[in-house]
mmCIF file of C-alpha atoms in Angstrom:
data_model
loop_
_atom_site.group_PDB
_atom_site.id
_atom_site.type_symbol
_atom_site.label_atom_id
_atom_site.label_comp_id
_atom_site.label_asym_id
_atom_site.label_seq_id
_atom_site.Cartn_x
_atom_site.Cartn_y
_atom_site.Cartn_z
ATOM 1 C CA GLU A 23 16.540 28.615 -27.431
ATOM 2 C CA VAL A 24 13.207 25.959 -26.837
ATOM 3 C CA GLN A 25 11.378 27.703 -23.579
ATOM 4 C CA LEU A 26 8.304 25.982 -21.403
ATOM 5 C CA VAL A 27 6.705 28.145 -18.874
ATOM 6 C CA GLU A 28 3.801 27.299 -16.793
ATOM 7 C CA SER A 29 1.458 29.700 -14.977
ATOM 8 C CA GLY A 30 -1.429 29.281 -12.944
ATOM 9 C CA GLY A 31 -0.461 27.821 -9.613
ATOM 10 C CA GLY A 32 -0.591 28.858 -6.201
ATOM 11 C CA LEU A 33 -2.842 28.541 -2.875
ATOM 12 C CA VAL A 34 -6.115 26.063 -3.394
ATOM 13 C CA GLN A 35 -8.793 25.083 -0.585
ATOM 14 C CA PRO A 36 -9.445 21.670 -0.878
ATOM 15 C CA GLY A 37 -12.471 21.151 -3.584
ATOM 16 C CA ARG A 38 -12.200 23.780 -5.525
ATOM 17 C CA SER A 39 -10.542 24.388 -9.055
ATOM 18 C CA MET A 40 -7.342 25.961 -11.409
ATOM 19 C CA LYS A 41 -6.111 26.176 -14.280
ATOM 20 C CA LEU A 42 -2.724 25.810 -15.484
ATOM 21 C CA SER A 43 -1.159 27.068 -18.477
ATOM 22 C CA CYS A 44 2.147 25.596 -20.075
ATOM 23 C CA ALA A 45 3.295 28.239 -23.267
ATOM 24 C CA ALA A 46 6.166 27.223 -25.209
ATOM 25 C CA SER A 47 8.301 28.580 -27.665
ATOM 26 C CA GLY A 48 11.501 27.646 -29.901
ATOM 27 C CA PHE A 49 10.172 24.858 -31.405
ATOM 28 C CA THR A 50 7.292 23.405 -33.333
ATOM 29 C CA PHE A 51 4.425 23.067 -30.510
ATOM 30 C CA SER A 52 2.057 21.558 -32.692
ATOM 31 C CA ASN A 53 4.071 18.626 -33.995
ATOM 32 C CA TYR A 54 4.569 17.359 -29.980
ATOM 33 C CA GLY A 55 2.551 14.952 -27.976
ATOM 34 C CA MET A 56 2.726 17.268 -24.298
ATOM 35 C CA ALA A 57 2.601 15.917 -20.823
ATOM 36 C CA TRP A 58 2.371 16.905 -16.987
ATOM 37 C CA VAL A 59 4.527 15.731 -14.784
ATOM 38 C CA ARG A 60 3.840 16.262 -10.510
ATOM 39 C CA GLN A 61 6.413 16.809 -8.118
ATOM 40 C CA ALA A 62 5.166 16.377 -3.873
ATOM 41 C CA PRO A 63 7.335 17.946 -2.043
ATOM 42 C CA THR A 64 10.294 15.964 -1.013
ATOM 43 C CA LYS A 65 8.856 13.005 -3.518
ATOM 44 C CA GLY A 66 9.704 11.611 -6.963
ATOM 45 C CA LEU A 67 8.474 12.389 -9.775
ATOM 46 C CA GLU A 68 5.124 11.679 -11.637
ATOM 47 C CA TRP A 69 3.457 11.595 -14.505
ATOM 48 C CA VAL A 70 -0.126 13.307 -14.489
ATOM 49 C CA ALA A 71 -1.556 13.102 -18.270
ATOM 50 C CA THR A 72 -0.228 12.979 -21.774
ATOM 51 C CA ILE A 73 -2.195 14.814 -24.803
ATOM 52 C CA SER A 74 -1.310 13.612 -28.119
ATOM 53 C CA TYR A 75 0.234 16.143 -30.958
ATOM 54 C CA ASP A 76 -3.326 17.001 -31.997
ATOM 55 C CA GLY A 77 -5.385 16.418 -29.025
ATOM 56 C CA SER A 78 -7.459 13.921 -30.319
ATOM 57 C CA SER A 79 -6.179 11.429 -27.903
ATOM 58 C CA THR A 80 -5.450 11.617 -23.697
ATOM 59 C CA TYR A 81 -4.631 9.537 -21.436
ATOM 60 C CA TYR A 82 -4.165 10.403 -17.258
ATOM 61 C CA ARG A 83 -2.953 8.725 -14.182
ATOM 62 C CA ASP A 84 -5.747 6.937 -12.471
ATOM 63 C CA SER A 85 -6.084 9.290 -8.838
ATOM 64 C CA VAL A 86 -6.539 12.205 -11.509
ATOM 65 C CA LYS A 87 -9.108 11.098 -13.959
ATOM 66 C CA GLY A 88 -12.339 12.220 -13.839
ATOM 67 C CA ARG A 89 -11.004 14.890 -11.984
ATOM 68 C CA PHE A 90 -8.394 16.895 -14.494
ATOM 69 C CA THR A 91 -8.041 17.481 -17.953
ATOM 70 C CA ILE A 92 -5.573 17.926 -19.992
ATOM 71 C CA SER A 93 -6.023 20.033 -23.545
ATOM 72 C CA ARG A 94 -4.024 22.174 -25.681
ATOM 73 C CA ASP A 95 -3.897 25.135 -28.248
ATOM 74 C CA ASN A 96 -1.731 24.280 -30.861
ATOM 75 C CA ALA A 97 -2.359 28.326 -32.258
ATOM 76 C CA LYS A 98 -1.763 29.577 -29.325
ATOM 77 C CA SER A 99 1.269 27.336 -28.695
ATOM 78 C CA THR A 100 0.195 26.736 -25.128
ATOM 79 C CA LEU A 101 -0.510 23.535 -22.995
ATOM 80 C CA TYR A 102 -3.522 23.239 -19.781
ATOM 81 C CA LEU A 103 -4.235 21.687 -16.830
ATOM 82 C CA GLN A 104 -7.615 21.802 -15.492
ATOM 83 C CA MET A 105 -7.714 20.365 -11.881
ATOM 84 C CA ASN A 106 -11.189 20.087 -10.626
ATOM 85 C CA SER A 107 -12.340 18.528 -6.920
ATOM 86 C CA LEU A 108 -8.699 19.278 -5.977
ATOM 87 C CA ARG A 109 -7.243 16.745 -2.742
ATOM 88 C CA SER A 110 -4.673 17.877 -0.305
ATOM 89 C CA GLU A 111 -2.830 14.770 -2.254
ATOM 90 C CA ASP A 112 -2.346 17.016 -5.542
ATOM 91 C CA THR A 113 0.059 19.475 -3.945
ATOM 92 C CA ALA A 114 3.270 19.655 -5.853
ATOM 93 C CA THR A 115 5.511 20.831 -7.921
ATOM 94 C CA TYR A 116 3.778 20.682 -11.950
ATOM 95 C CA TYR A 117 6.022 20.533 -14.889
ATOM 96 C CA CYS A 118 4.987 20.717 -18.348
ATOM 97 C CA THR A 119 7.384 18.754 -20.820
ATOM 98 C CA GLY A 120 7.124 17.522 -24.520
ATOM 99 C CA ARG A 121 10.172 16.077 -26.516
ATOM 100 C CA ALA A 122 12.901 14.562 -23.398
ATOM 101 C CA PRO A 123 15.002 17.198 -23.008
ATOM 102 C CA ASP A 124 12.208 20.064 -22.721
ATOM 103 C CA TRP A 125 11.082 20.901 -18.833
ATOM 104 C CA GLY A 126 9.422 23.501 -18.085
ATOM 105 C CA GLN A 127 10.639 25.165 -14.590
ATOM 106 C CA GLY A 128 7.556 24.045 -12.554
ATOM 107 C CA VAL A 129 4.464 26.117 -11.104
ATOM 108 C CA MET A 130 3.567 24.605 -7.415
ATOM 109 C CA VAL A 131 0.242 24.257 -6.208
ATOM 110 C CA THR A 132 -0.677 24.274 -2.860
ATOM 111 C CA VAL A 133 -4.185 22.159 -1.703
ATOM 112 C CA SER A 134 -4.958 23.899 1.511
ATOM 113 C CA SER A 135 -7.613 25.251 3.620
ATOM 114 C CA ASP B 18 1.125 -0.467 -15.990
ATOM 115 C CA ILE B 19 4.800 -0.859 -16.809
ATOM 116 C CA GLN B 20 7.205 -1.045 -13.367
ATOM 117 C CA MET B 21 10.554 1.152 -13.356
ATOM 118 C CA THR B 22 12.255 -0.729 -10.077
ATOM 119 C CA GLN B 23 15.546 2.189 -9.447
ATOM 120 C CA SER B 24 17.992 0.795 -7.337
ATOM 121 C CA PRO B 25 19.998 1.637 -5.511
ATOM 122 C CA ALA B 26 18.001 3.862 -4.147
ATOM 123 C CA SER B 27 21.032 6.418 -2.290
ATOM 124 C CA LEU B 28 24.737 6.389 -3.459
ATOM 125 C CA SER B 29 27.567 8.327 -1.382
ATOM 126 C CA ALA B 30 30.897 7.599 -3.612
ATOM 127 C CA SER B 31 33.891 9.647 -3.866
ATOM 128 C CA PRO B 32 35.127 11.612 -7.135
ATOM 129 C CA GLU B 33 36.737 9.538 -9.682
ATOM 130 C CA GLU B 34 35.167 6.914 -8.824
ATOM 131 C CA ILE B 35 32.912 5.047 -11.259
ATOM 132 C CA VAL B 36 28.855 4.271 -10.110
ATOM 133 C CA THR B 37 26.129 2.885 -11.777
ATOM 134 C CA ILE B 38 22.319 3.525 -11.510
ATOM 135 C CA THR B 39 19.744 0.574 -12.858
ATOM 136 C CA CYS B 40 16.537 0.244 -13.495
ATOM 137 C CA GLN B 41 14.311 -2.437 -14.068
ATOM 138 C CA ALA B 42 11.702 -2.602 -16.227
ATOM 139 C CA SER B 43 8.490 -5.319 -15.526
ATOM 140 C CA GLN B 44 7.896 -5.881 -19.358
ATOM 141 C CA ASP B 45 9.958 -4.571 -22.656
ATOM 142 C CA ILE B 46 9.952 -1.532 -22.877
ATOM 143 C CA GLY B 47 12.624 -1.374 -26.266
ATOM 144 C CA ASN B 48 14.403 1.731 -26.118
ATOM 145 C CA TRP B 49 12.368 4.026 -24.775
ATOM 146 C CA LEU B 50 13.868 4.407 -21.507
ATOM 147 C CA ALA B 51 15.197 8.423 -20.429
ATOM 148 C CA TRP B 52 17.539 9.248 -16.999
ATOM 149 C CA TYR B 53 17.624 12.940 -16.063
ATOM 150 C CA GLN B 54 19.702 14.084 -12.877
ATOM 151 C CA GLN B 55 17.804 16.874 -11.010
ATOM 152 C CA LYS B 56 19.120 19.150 -8.336
ATOM 153 C CA PRO B 57 17.311 21.028 -5.427
ATOM 154 C CA GLY B 58 14.326 23.079 -6.847
ATOM 155 C CA LYS B 59 15.369 22.739 -10.322
ATOM 156 C CA SER B 60 13.573 20.969 -13.350
ATOM 157 C CA PRO B 61 15.149 17.207 -14.163
ATOM 158 C CA GLN B 62 17.538 17.697 -16.736
ATOM 159 C CA LEU B 63 17.756 15.057 -19.402
ATOM 160 C CA LEU B 64 21.232 13.233 -19.315
ATOM 161 C CA ILE B 65 20.493 9.793 -22.015
ATOM 162 C CA TYR B 66 17.744 9.361 -24.302
ATOM 163 C CA SER B 67 17.137 5.802 -26.436
ATOM 164 C CA ALA B 68 18.630 4.391 -23.455
ATOM 165 C CA THR B 69 22.257 4.656 -24.770
ATOM 166 C CA SER B 70 22.023 8.250 -26.324
ATOM 167 C CA LEU B 71 24.395 11.084 -24.554
ATOM 168 C CA ALA B 72 21.709 14.380 -24.445
ATOM 169 C CA ASP B 73 23.421 17.332 -26.101
ATOM 170 C CA GLY B 74 25.707 19.402 -23.663
ATOM 171 C CA ILE B 75 26.031 16.077 -21.237
ATOM 172 C CA PRO B 76 29.352 14.988 -20.608
ATOM 173 C CA SER B 77 30.882 12.286 -21.880
ATOM 174 C CA ARG B 78 31.241 10.560 -18.505
ATOM 175 C CA PHE B 79 27.602 9.634 -18.593
ATOM 176 C CA SER B 80 26.535 6.885 -20.124
ATOM 177 C CA GLY B 81 23.397 4.874 -20.622
ATOM 178 C CA SER B 82 23.147 0.503 -21.373
ATOM 179 C CA ARG B 83 20.624 -1.712 -21.578
ATOM 180 C CA SER B 84 20.576 -5.520 -21.276
ATOM 181 C CA GLY B 85 16.983 -6.768 -21.831
ATOM 182 C CA THR B 86 14.793 -4.928 -19.653
ATOM 183 C CA GLN B 87 17.842 -3.767 -17.655
ATOM 184 C CA TYR B 88 18.997 -0.345 -18.060
ATOM 185 C CA SER B 89 22.062 1.230 -16.487
ATOM 186 C CA LEU B 90 23.212 4.581 -16.338
ATOM 187 C CA LYS B 91 27.016 4.897 -15.826
ATOM 188 C CA ILE B 92 28.617 7.771 -14.357
ATOM 189 C CA SER B 93 32.568 7.691 -15.192
ATOM 190 C CA ARG B 94 34.980 9.635 -13.162
ATOM 191 C CA LEU B 95 32.878 11.008 -10.693
ATOM 192 C CA GLN B 96 32.643 14.958 -10.010
ATOM 193 C CA VAL B 97 31.008 17.155 -7.193
ATOM 194 C CA GLU B 98 28.348 18.672 -9.710
ATOM 195 C CA ASP B 99 27.035 15.245 -10.040
ATOM 196 C CA THR B 100 25.524 15.355 -7.072
ATOM 197 C CA GLY B 101 21.903 15.356 -6.873
ATOM 198 C CA ILE B 102 18.889 12.936 -8.072
ATOM 199 C CA TYR B 103 18.650 10.585 -10.495
ATOM 200 C CA TYR B 104 15.458 9.251 -12.106
ATOM 201 C CA CYS B 105 15.001 6.911 -14.893
ATOM 202 C CA LEU B 106 11.790 7.208 -17.076
ATOM 203 C CA GLN B 107 10.031 4.980 -19.767
ATOM 204 C CA ARG B 108 8.335 6.764 -22.410
ATOM 205 C CA TYR B 109 7.225 3.176 -24.134
ATOM 206 C CA SER B 110 3.351 3.614 -22.954
ATOM 207 C CA ASN B 111 0.898 5.111 -20.731
ATOM 208 C CA PRO B 112 0.676 5.565 -18.333
ATOM 209 C CA TRP B 113 4.952 7.083 -18.236
ATOM 210 C CA THR B 114 6.356 5.942 -15.461
ATOM 211 C CA PHE B 115 9.342 6.843 -13.511
ATOM 212 C CA GLY B 116 11.715 5.694 -11.213
ATOM 213 C CA GLY B 117 11.764 5.946 -7.646
ATOM 214 C CA GLY B 118 14.770 7.811 -7.968
ATOM 215 C CA THR B 119 18.474 7.087 -6.536
ATOM 216 C CA LYS B 120 20.618 9.898 -4.493
ATOM 217 C CA LEU B 121 23.914 10.560 -5.326
ATOM 218 C CA GLU B 122 26.283 12.141 -2.978
ATOM 219 C CA LEU B 123 29.859 13.000 -2.779
ATOM 220 C CA LYS B 124 32.131 11.915 0.184
#
């Protein structure tokens, strides 16, 4: 059974940092590009960042470029999202996904003082 | 960036009715189009991938089609459990882009 389990969310003050993790199992993680998608409360889905299967290529939405870093550890089958200089508008549930059917349960990030 | 224009934004229909949701891509995305259903507090669930292929475990009353850069999701014989928000997603190029969503309610 494929599982994607996110962790690391919570409440953080504006300007601070937070790192999300996504532990994958049930498929060959190192074969697939992965992504983070977020959803602000009562809003639609919004792509955040993508990383290639080997980590050599990364892509970010404009609003997080220079603040967020997507990375992966294929030996640990884990995806990461390092979020720096957090803003209130980053408040959302963050999902990791790779293959089209596979989504994590989501982790909530609240940026507030 | 590729824009995905989804319509309608909301829809109310009766059980057993047929409903259609569309997404218009701003440029060619081939068949790199997926449809998801999301229920409150849950992760999105894949319904259709590659524009027309039914995902595993999804009832056959869901179907996807493509005409040029317009993509459609049809739900035949609507059931109560089909309520939720539906999104299209293009993964043809970065940035991935979602449609704005269609909220489906049953009368």
